[in-house]
Amino acid sequence: MSATGSSAAADEIESLRAQLREHNYRYYVLDEPSIPDASYDRLMRELQALEAAHPELVTEDSPSRRVGAEPLTEFTQVRHELPMLSLDNAFSGEEMAEFDRRVKQRLEREEDIEYACEPKLDGIAVSLLYRDGVLERGATRGDGRTGEDITHNIRTVQSIPLRLMGEGFPALLEVRGEVYLPRDGFEAMNEQARAEGGKLFVNPRNAAAGTLRQLDPRVAASRPLEMCCYSVGVVEGVPAGAHWPDQQSDILDQLQRWGLRINAESAVVQGVEGCDAYYERLADKRDSLAYDIDGIVFKVNDIALQEALGFVSRAPRWAIARKFPAQEESTRLLDVEFQVGRTGAITPVARLEPVFVGGVTVSNATLHNRDEIERLGVKKGDTVIVRRAGDVIPQVVSVIESERPGDAQAIRFPDHCPVCDSPVERIEGEAVIRCTGGLVCQAQRKQSLKHFASRRAMDVDGLGDKLVDQLVDEGLVENAADLYRLSVEQLAGLERMAEKSARNLVDALETSKQTSLARFIFALGIREVGEATALNLANHFGDLPPIIAASEEQLLAVDDVGPIVADHIRQFLDAEQNLEVIDALVTAGVAWEKVEVADAAELPLAGQTWVVTGTLEATSRDGAKQALQQLGAKVAGSVSKKTSCVVAGPGAGSKLSKAEELGVEVIDEQAFLALLDKHGVEL
């Protein structure tokens, strides 16, 4: 084709793209369709035909390129340039007023604060990175610092522009928002699943999360995902002469002008009274919205004031999420079954007449233990109140005794294990009853294997719960050492396993053989020995043989090991079958590096007692505890005159108040991380 013809095709292609972007913007962002669907489809077909004839003119930001990537084989990790922080929560008007009081106090002002308000969508937080106005990457929030690259799925979401509209956008712009499924789209998906005899989705949030975790973008493209933006992250290279907004609400308006959707219910109000009125208005409107929300987000509107307020650990001081009350419904308790856990704990589980509560259909709920059942006074056949808030496991919270039927039956705990028929025991001072069968009990065997393979233990990729169940049921595995004897042929013969997945699992088992001493100790599943205690044992003894040989008195010298834990460790290591499994694991090639044992007296925080309270951004409280113990500190659960220092994150309550009352030194997470960095301790 001549240069003139190619130029004409390029002009026509760009014209079609511009028209389609404008129609997408009006349809998905402004909710103001400008042409019939048939006309839109005709424009899209014209563009696709021209691009097929001129492949050299195809660009990744073309409206025709939303789906086209090959399915991924695995997800890759993304490190967020700025952490995606979570928000502190308020659950009442009083807590909201206290938040407003703190804001005013820190800003040293008495006049009302202007707040930007928006519904808290019940979806999945994502980050979009635009470079020179073109979508470069989409990622999940993950743990706030590291997420997963989901660009292939993000590109299929029609309300996310592949190229920003207009002009004046920064060279690098990170947009943050929530991907969700509208209620009608969710119902349509389930309707299709019913028609095809497929598995129904539980709720819109889980369906959205599962969609973004698909390796094949065609799955995401077939589902009506939407996105609303709520903030920005990294902003670099604002064009000379362009004004970057200095109000939260203006930033959202600017994002909308660039083609990104914001929530139509967003508003700006004055003072805490305005926040309360907005909250009540949205609470009344909640059930009629086209999407699920679980609360309201309030942000100080002025960006300069946001910067003055700053952050505490993993949350900003200038924003809060006021959650709607936990949703409760009444239903009937049909029966109580007893489940056996890894340590033999036998837990009562309520089987309920199915009821829709908190966005899901609930048919099971926890009853915790015998003491809780006695406290509730619950019986089989009772009408009970079930509560579910967010992702919390549903629980029975009360009984409507006035509706108790005449044939209600008392709940009787078993005196023998419901799985292996071994006698049960209840240790004095404990609320739970336990099966005494140990690994003779198939339920305990399964749970111990699942624990052994879990991410924080031996981290065997691909060894999920259902596969463990199969391995035990088929008699292929009785203990952890048997896992390392599995062959590709044995695994490939199992349900839903093929040769490739079998090979991948054998390779993952081989990789898991190289581990740390702390992980190996934790993987053994010794009762009461969590990650922190396992790390303390590793650092104190340096290798496994000294731990096996240690007396209870020597074990008690380890930080975080008391008489009960020491007794559990000795019981486990005195059992011949457990030592045989450990020997078999070592014979199979499981190995760890010895830990250099430091002189505790020479560690920088030796002799000091620290307390960690509140929520931390960079790590969990257990992680902070482990780091402090590496420096020689003893970490306590309460504050006293003997406390050397308190690390306080957001949500620190009575412990922080006690420290301030006693004059104990208090540091925030930033100072804590600086201390760890100074002494070369990594989280």
XYZ file of N, CA and C in Angstrom, residues 322-477:
468
model
N -16.214 4.218 58.509
C -17.273 3.916 59.476
C -18.077 2.750 58.931
N -17.998 1.626 59.617
C -18.612 0.396 59.132
C -20.080 0.332 59.523
N -20.862 -0.296 58.687
C -22.244 -0.568 59.045
C -22.279 -1.666 60.107
N -23.319 -1.718 60.921
C -23.379 -2.747 61.970
C -23.315 -4.144 61.377
N -22.764 -5.073 62.184
C -22.742 -6.471 61.761
C -24.158 -6.920 61.460
N -24.320 -7.649 60.388
C -25.653 -8.073 59.985
C -26.035 -9.373 60.677
N -27.234 -9.400 61.192
C -27.709 -10.547 61.947
C -29.036 -11.033 61.386
N -29.255 -12.325 61.496
C -30.529 -12.916 61.091
C -30.847 -14.056 62.057
N -32.115 -14.415 62.118
C -32.508 -15.561 62.946
C -32.738 -16.771 62.061
N -32.431 -17.933 62.603
C -32.652 -19.186 61.885
C -32.736 -20.306 62.912
N -32.934 -21.530 62.441
C -33.103 -22.651 63.373
C -31.855 -23.517 63.412
N -31.478 -23.908 64.622
C -30.351 -24.813 64.813
C -30.844 -26.244 64.614
N -30.430 -26.867 63.510
C -30.920 -28.202 63.167
C -30.169 -29.298 63.905
N -28.846 -29.111 64.034
C -28.036 -30.167 64.643
C -26.682 -29.578 65.030
N -25.920 -30.343 65.778
C -24.548 -29.958 66.122
C -23.637 -31.133 65.799
N -22.605 -30.872 64.989
C -21.611 -31.893 64.669
C -20.290 -31.502 65.301
N -19.393 -32.466 65.423
C -18.116 -32.217 66.094
C -16.966 -32.499 65.132
N -16.116 -31.483 64.942
C -14.966 -31.598 64.047
C -13.689 -31.754 64.860
N -12.740 -32.522 64.297
C -11.481 -32.789 64.986
C -10.355 -32.043 64.285
N -9.596 -31.259 65.038
C -8.501 -30.464 64.484
C -7.156 -31.150 64.588
N -6.110 -30.433 64.158
C -4.754 -30.996 64.106
C -4.247 -31.452 65.464
N -4.570 -30.708 66.514
C -4.076 -31.057 67.850
C -5.076 -31.924 68.609
N -6.109 -32.413 67.914
C -7.099 -33.262 68.561
C -8.259 -32.502 69.154
N -8.221 -31.160 69.095
C -9.310 -30.368 69.654
C -10.615 -30.697 68.923
N -11.658 -30.972 69.704
C -12.962 -31.322 69.137
C -13.868 -30.108 69.285
N -14.291 -29.567 68.137
C -15.024 -28.302 68.105
C -16.455 -28.526 67.646
N -17.435 -27.989 68.394
C -18.831 -28.102 67.964
C -19.147 -27.119 66.842
N -19.809 -27.609 65.799
C -20.205 -26.784 64.664
C -21.720 -26.857 64.512
N -22.366 -25.685 64.487
C -23.815 -25.628 64.350
C -24.216 -25.844 62.899
N -25.127 -26.769 62.656
C -25.725 -26.954 61.338
C -27.071 -26.230 61.361
N -27.194 -25.232 60.505
C -28.331 -24.320 60.549
C -29.262 -24.492 59.367
N -30.493 -24.109 59.563
C -31.391 -23.947 58.433
C -30.837 -22.775 57.626
N -30.493 -22.961 56.348
C -29.781 -21.913 55.596
C -30.469 -20.558 55.686
N -29.665 -19.502 55.892
C -30.195 -18.151 56.010
C -29.215 -17.196 55.343
N -29.740 -16.198 54.653
C -28.893 -15.218 53.957
C -28.561 -14.098 54.929
N -27.276 -13.929 55.244
C -26.857 -12.911 56.208
C -25.472 -12.406 55.838
N -25.296 -11.098 55.877
C -23.987 -10.519 55.591
C -23.488 -10.797 54.199
N -24.411 -10.976 53.236
C -23.999 -11.163 51.853
C -23.784 -12.599 51.436
N -23.982 -13.554 52.362
C -23.795 -14.959 51.996
C -24.903 -15.802 52.610
N -25.102 -16.980 52.047
C -26.016 -17.944 52.636
C -25.254 -18.768 53.656
N -25.676 -18.699 54.893
C -24.978 -19.358 56.000
C -25.734 -20.620 56.393
N -25.037 -21.752 56.429
C -25.646 -23.002 56.890
C -24.853 -23.626 58.038
N -23.663 -23.087 58.311
C -22.835 -23.565 59.420
C -22.351 -22.372 60.230
N -22.151 -22.558 61.516
C -21.613 -21.489 62.359
C -20.842 -22.113 63.510
N -19.884 -21.377 64.035
C -19.077 -21.907 65.133
C -19.806 -21.751 66.459
N -19.639 -22.757 67.325
C -20.132 -22.692 68.700
C -18.974 -22.695 69.694
N -17.741 -22.710 69.180
C -16.496 -22.569 69.945
C -16.202 -23.774 70.847
N -16.918 -23.917 71.960
C -16.581 -24.972 72.918
C -17.745 -25.189 73.888
N -17.536 -26.117 74.822
C -18.595 -26.457 75.782
C -19.003 -25.248 76.621
N -18.018 -24.453 77.054
C -18.316 -23.290 77.889
C -19.224 -22.304 77.159
N -18.968 -22.104 75.855
C -19.768 -21.167 75.072
C -21.200 -21.688 74.922
N -21.349 -22.983 74.726
C -22.685 -23.570 74.598
C -23.455 -23.412 75.902
N -22.765 -23.614 77.029
C -23.418 -23.442 78.325
C -23.780 -21.980 78.554
N -22.917 -21.069 78.122
C -23.202 -19.638 78.295
C -24.438 -19.231 77.495
N -24.508 -19.738 76.245
C -25.648 -19.409 75.391
C -26.925 -20.113 75.850
N -26.776 -21.283 76.487
C -27.946 -22.079 76.849
C -28.672 -22.618 75.639
N -27.927 -22.886 74.564
C -28.534 -23.281 73.296
C -28.822 -24.780 73.259
N -29.914 -25.143 72.561
C -30.281 -26.538 72.371
C -30.608 -26.787 70.897
N -30.540 -28.040 70.495
C -30.943 -28.404 69.142
C -32.435 -28.101 68.967
N -32.750 -27.452 67.840
C -34.127 -27.081 67.578
C -34.426 -25.638 67.913
N -33.513 -24.966 68.648
C -33.710 -23.567 69.020
C -33.684 -22.650 67.807
N -34.385 -21.531 67.933
C -34.208 -20.423 66.994
C -33.091 -19.548 67.552
N -32.071 -19.305 66.723
C -30.881 -18.596 67.193
C -30.620 -17.373 66.321
N -29.873 -16.429 66.875
C -29.416 -15.268 66.123
C -28.016 -15.557 65.621
N -27.816 -15.410 64.310
C -26.515 -15.652 63.681
C -25.962 -14.322 63.195
N -24.706 -14.068 63.474
C -24.064 -12.816 63.067
C -22.919 -13.126 62.113
N -22.822 -12.305 61.078
C -21.669 -12.365 60.182
C -21.303 -10.950 59.792
N -20.038 -10.558 60.038
C -19.571 -9.221 59.665
C -18.342 -9.376 58.787
N -18.432 -8.904 57.537
C -17.288 -9.015 56.627
C -16.973 -10.475 56.370
N -15.668 -10.805 56.502
C -15.235 -12.171 56.236
C -15.140 -13.010 57.502
N -15.669 -12.487 58.624
C -15.582 -13.214 59.880
C -16.441 -14.470 59.808
N -15.962 -15.566 60.413
C -16.713 -16.817 60.429
C -18.042 -16.582 61.130
N -19.159 -17.010 60.536
C -20.454 -16.816 61.186
C -20.470 -17.430 62.585
N -21.169 -16.761 63.506
C -21.244 -17.288 64.858
C -22.653 -17.155 65.409
N -23.004 -18.102 66.265
C -24.271 -18.038 66.978
C -24.059 -17.119 68.172
N -24.861 -16.038 68.265
C -24.618 -15.050 69.317
C -25.670 -15.074 70.419
N -26.860 -15.618 70.135
C -27.869 -15.671 71.184
C -28.985 -16.626 70.786
N -29.852 -16.913 71.751
C -30.987 -17.821 71.551
C -32.275 -17.052 71.806
N -33.274 -17.269 70.959
C -34.604 -16.690 71.193
C -35.397 -17.740 71.973
N -35.288 -17.681 73.292
C -35.862 -18.733 74.132
C -37.378 -18.793 74.026
N -38.009 -17.649 73.713
C -39.473 -17.640 73.612
C -39.975 -18.506 72.463
N -39.064 -18.834 71.493
C -39.465 -19.651 70.350
C -38.956 -21.089 70.463
N -38.492 -21.471 71.661
C -37.958 -22.831 71.836
C -39.078 -23.862 71.696
N -38.903 -24.872 70.836
C -39.937 -25.901 70.674
C -39.931 -26.880 71.848
N -41.019 -27.593 72.007
C -41.125 -28.538 73.107
C -40.171 -29.710 72.994
N -39.734 -30.025 71.760
C -38.843 -31.177 71.573
C -37.374 -30.779 71.447
N -37.020 -29.560 71.901
C -35.612 -29.130 71.851
C -34.750 -30.092 72.661
N -33.544 -30.389 72.135
C -32.675 -31.381 72.773
C -31.378 -30.742 73.249
N -30.923 -31.177 74.414
C -29.645 -30.704 74.945
C -28.507 -31.183 74.036
N -27.448 -30.397 73.950
C -26.275 -30.749 73.136
C -25.314 -31.562 74.007
N -25.045 -32.763 73.605
C -24.185 -33.650 74.393
C -22.836 -33.818 73.690
N -21.770 -33.584 74.443
C -20.426 -33.735 73.896
C -20.028 -35.205 73.899
N -19.284 -35.612 72.884
C -18.901 -37.036 72.796
C -17.849 -37.401 73.845
N -17.892 -38.663 74.301
C -16.820 -39.138 75.183
C -15.799 -39.962 74.407
N -16.073 -40.149 73.095
C -15.110 -40.789 72.197
C -15.018 -39.963 70.920
N -13.871 -39.991 70.279
C -13.633 -39.208 69.066
C -14.621 -39.612 67.977
N -15.281 -38.645 67.329
C -16.241 -38.986 66.271
C -15.593 -39.545 65.013
N -14.257 -39.458 64.914
C -13.569 -39.972 63.723
C -12.922 -41.329 63.975
N -12.134 -41.439 65.075
C -11.373 -42.685 65.297
C -11.854 -43.471 66.508
N -12.828 -42.947 67.255
C -13.415 -43.609 68.421
C -12.452 -43.722 69.602
N -11.341 -42.984 69.565
C -10.450 -42.962 70.727
C -11.109 -42.167 71.851
N -10.762 -42.449 73.110
C -11.318 -41.661 74.220
C -10.930 -40.189 74.083
N -11.798 -39.320 74.619
C -11.473 -37.897 74.629
C -11.084 -37.494 76.045
N -10.348 -36.383 76.155
C -9.936 -35.886 77.464
C -10.156 -34.384 77.521
N -10.346 -33.880 78.723
C -10.413 -32.437 78.946
C -9.421 -32.107 80.044
N -8.393 -31.359 79.655
C -7.343 -30.995 80.599
C -7.833 -29.852 81.469
N -7.536 -29.940 82.748
C -7.961 -28.914 83.692
C -7.448 -27.539 83.259
N -8.342 -26.569 83.240
C -7.965 -25.213 82.848
C -8.196 -24.921 81.379
N -8.527 -25.960 80.588
C -8.797 -25.756 79.164
C -10.288 -25.894 78.891
N -10.778 -25.126 77.901
C -12.200 -25.170 77.561
C -12.518 -26.273 76.569
N -11.503 -26.762 75.851
C -11.757 -27.731 74.783
C -11.564 -29.154 75.274
N -12.220 -30.091 74.569
C -11.947 -31.507 74.775
C -11.120 -31.984 73.587
N -10.308 -33.016 73.806
C -9.390 -33.469 72.760
C -9.451 -34.974 72.583
N -9.275 -35.370 71.315
C -9.109 -36.781 70.980
C -7.716 -37.221 71.403
N -7.613 -38.404 72.010
C -6.309 -38.902 72.464
C -5.661 -39.812 71.421
N -6.267 -39.907 70.238
C -5.783 -40.868 69.247
C -4.504 -40.487 68.535
N -4.124 -39.189 68.573
C -2.917 -38.761 67.862
C -3.013 -39.075 66.381
N -1.907 -39.539 65.800
C -1.894 -39.817 64.363
C -2.664 -41.082 63.992
N -3.123 -41.818 65.012
C -4.034 -42.924 64.731
C -5.346 -42.369 64.182
N -5.674 -41.139 64.599
C -6.912 -40.481 64.168
C -6.705 -39.890 62.784
N -7.538 -40.331 61.838
C -7.366 -39.869 60.463
C -7.564 -38.362 60.343
N -8.475 -37.804 61.126
C -8.715 -36.354 61.064
C -7.481 -35.586 61.494
N -6.840 -36.021 62.595
C -5.632 -35.343 63.057
C -4.498 -35.520 62.054
N -4.441 -36.694 61.444
C -3.389 -36.956 60.454
C -3.527 -35.988 59.287
N -4.748 -35.821 58.794
C -4.970 -34.907 57.674
C -4.597 -33.477 58.054
N -5.062 -33.049 59.217
C -4.796 -31.667 59.626
C -3.311 -31.432 59.870
N -2.608 -32.428 60.416
C -1.173 -32.254 60.659
C -0.405 -32.165 59.340
N -0.836 -32.926 58.317
C -0.195 -32.860 57.005
C -0.465 -31.518 56.332
N -1.690 -31.016 56.471
C -2.013 -29.701 55.902
C -1.169 -28.618 56.563
N -0.989 -28.725 57.866
C -0.140 -27.763 58.581
C 1.312 -27.880 58.121
N 1.805 -29.096 58.001
C 3.194 -29.334 57.589
C 3.488 -28.684 56.236
N 2.538 -28.780 55.313
C 2.747 -28.278 53.945
C 2.405 -26.808 53.788
N 1.856 -26.174 54.825
C 1.345 -24.807 54.701
C 2.463 -23.807 54.396
N 2.053 -22.627 53.950
C 3.011 -21.619 53.453
C 4.037 -21.226 54.506
N 3.623 -21.092 55.758
C 4.551 -20.640 56.788
C 5.345 -21.776 57.409
N 5.025 -23.002 57.005
C 5.789 -24.156 57.480
C 6.736 -24.599 56.360
N 6.491 -25.751 55.739
C 7.398 -26.230 54.696
C 7.100 -25.625 53.325
N 5.969 -24.941 53.196
C 5.634 -24.192 51.980
C 5.695 -25.077 50.734
N 4.894 -26.146 50.738
C 4.834 -27.057 49.587
C 3.760 -26.538 48.636
N 4.182 -25.885 47.582
C 3.252 -25.281 46.621
C 2.462 -26.375 45.907
N 1.138 -26.237 45.888
C 0.302 -27.187 45.159
C -0.276 -28.300 45.999
N 0.145 -28.410 47.266
C -0.392 -29.473 48.124
C -1.533 -28.894 48.951
N -2.722 -28.835 48.340
C -3.878 -28.236 48.986
C -4.644 -29.214 49.852
N -5.673 -28.707 50.511
C -6.431 -29.508 51.468
C -7.072 -30.737 50.827
N -7.687 -30.540 49.660
C -8.391 -31.659 49.033
C -7.426 -32.762 48.601
N -6.249 -32.356 48.168
C -5.261 -33.355 47.752
C -4.750 -34.133 48.963
N -4.539 -33.438 50.087
C -4.134 -34.136 51.311
C -5.202 -35.150 51.706
N -6.478 -34.738 51.640
C -7.566 -35.670 51.969
C -7.490 -36.920 51.097
N -7.267 -36.733 49.804
C -7.166 -37.878 48.887
C -6.002 -38.784 49.244
N -4.855 -38.169 49.516
C -3.650 -38.950 49.816
C -3.844 -39.825 51.047
N -4.512 -39.275 52.066
C -4.759 -40.048 53.279
C -5.834 -41.102 53.022
N -6.922 -40.700 52.360
C -8.018 -41.643 52.100
C -7.561 -42.824 51.239
N -6.642 -42.570 50.301
C -6.141 -43.630 49.417
C -5.035 -44.458 50.074
N -4.638 -44.088 51.296
C -3.607 -44.841 52.004
C -2.201 -44.597 51.491
N -2.003 -43.511 50.724
C -0.679 -43.226 50.173
C 0.224 -42.514 51.175
N -0.379 -41.817 52.134
C 0.403 -41.030 53.087
C -0.153 -41.222 54.490
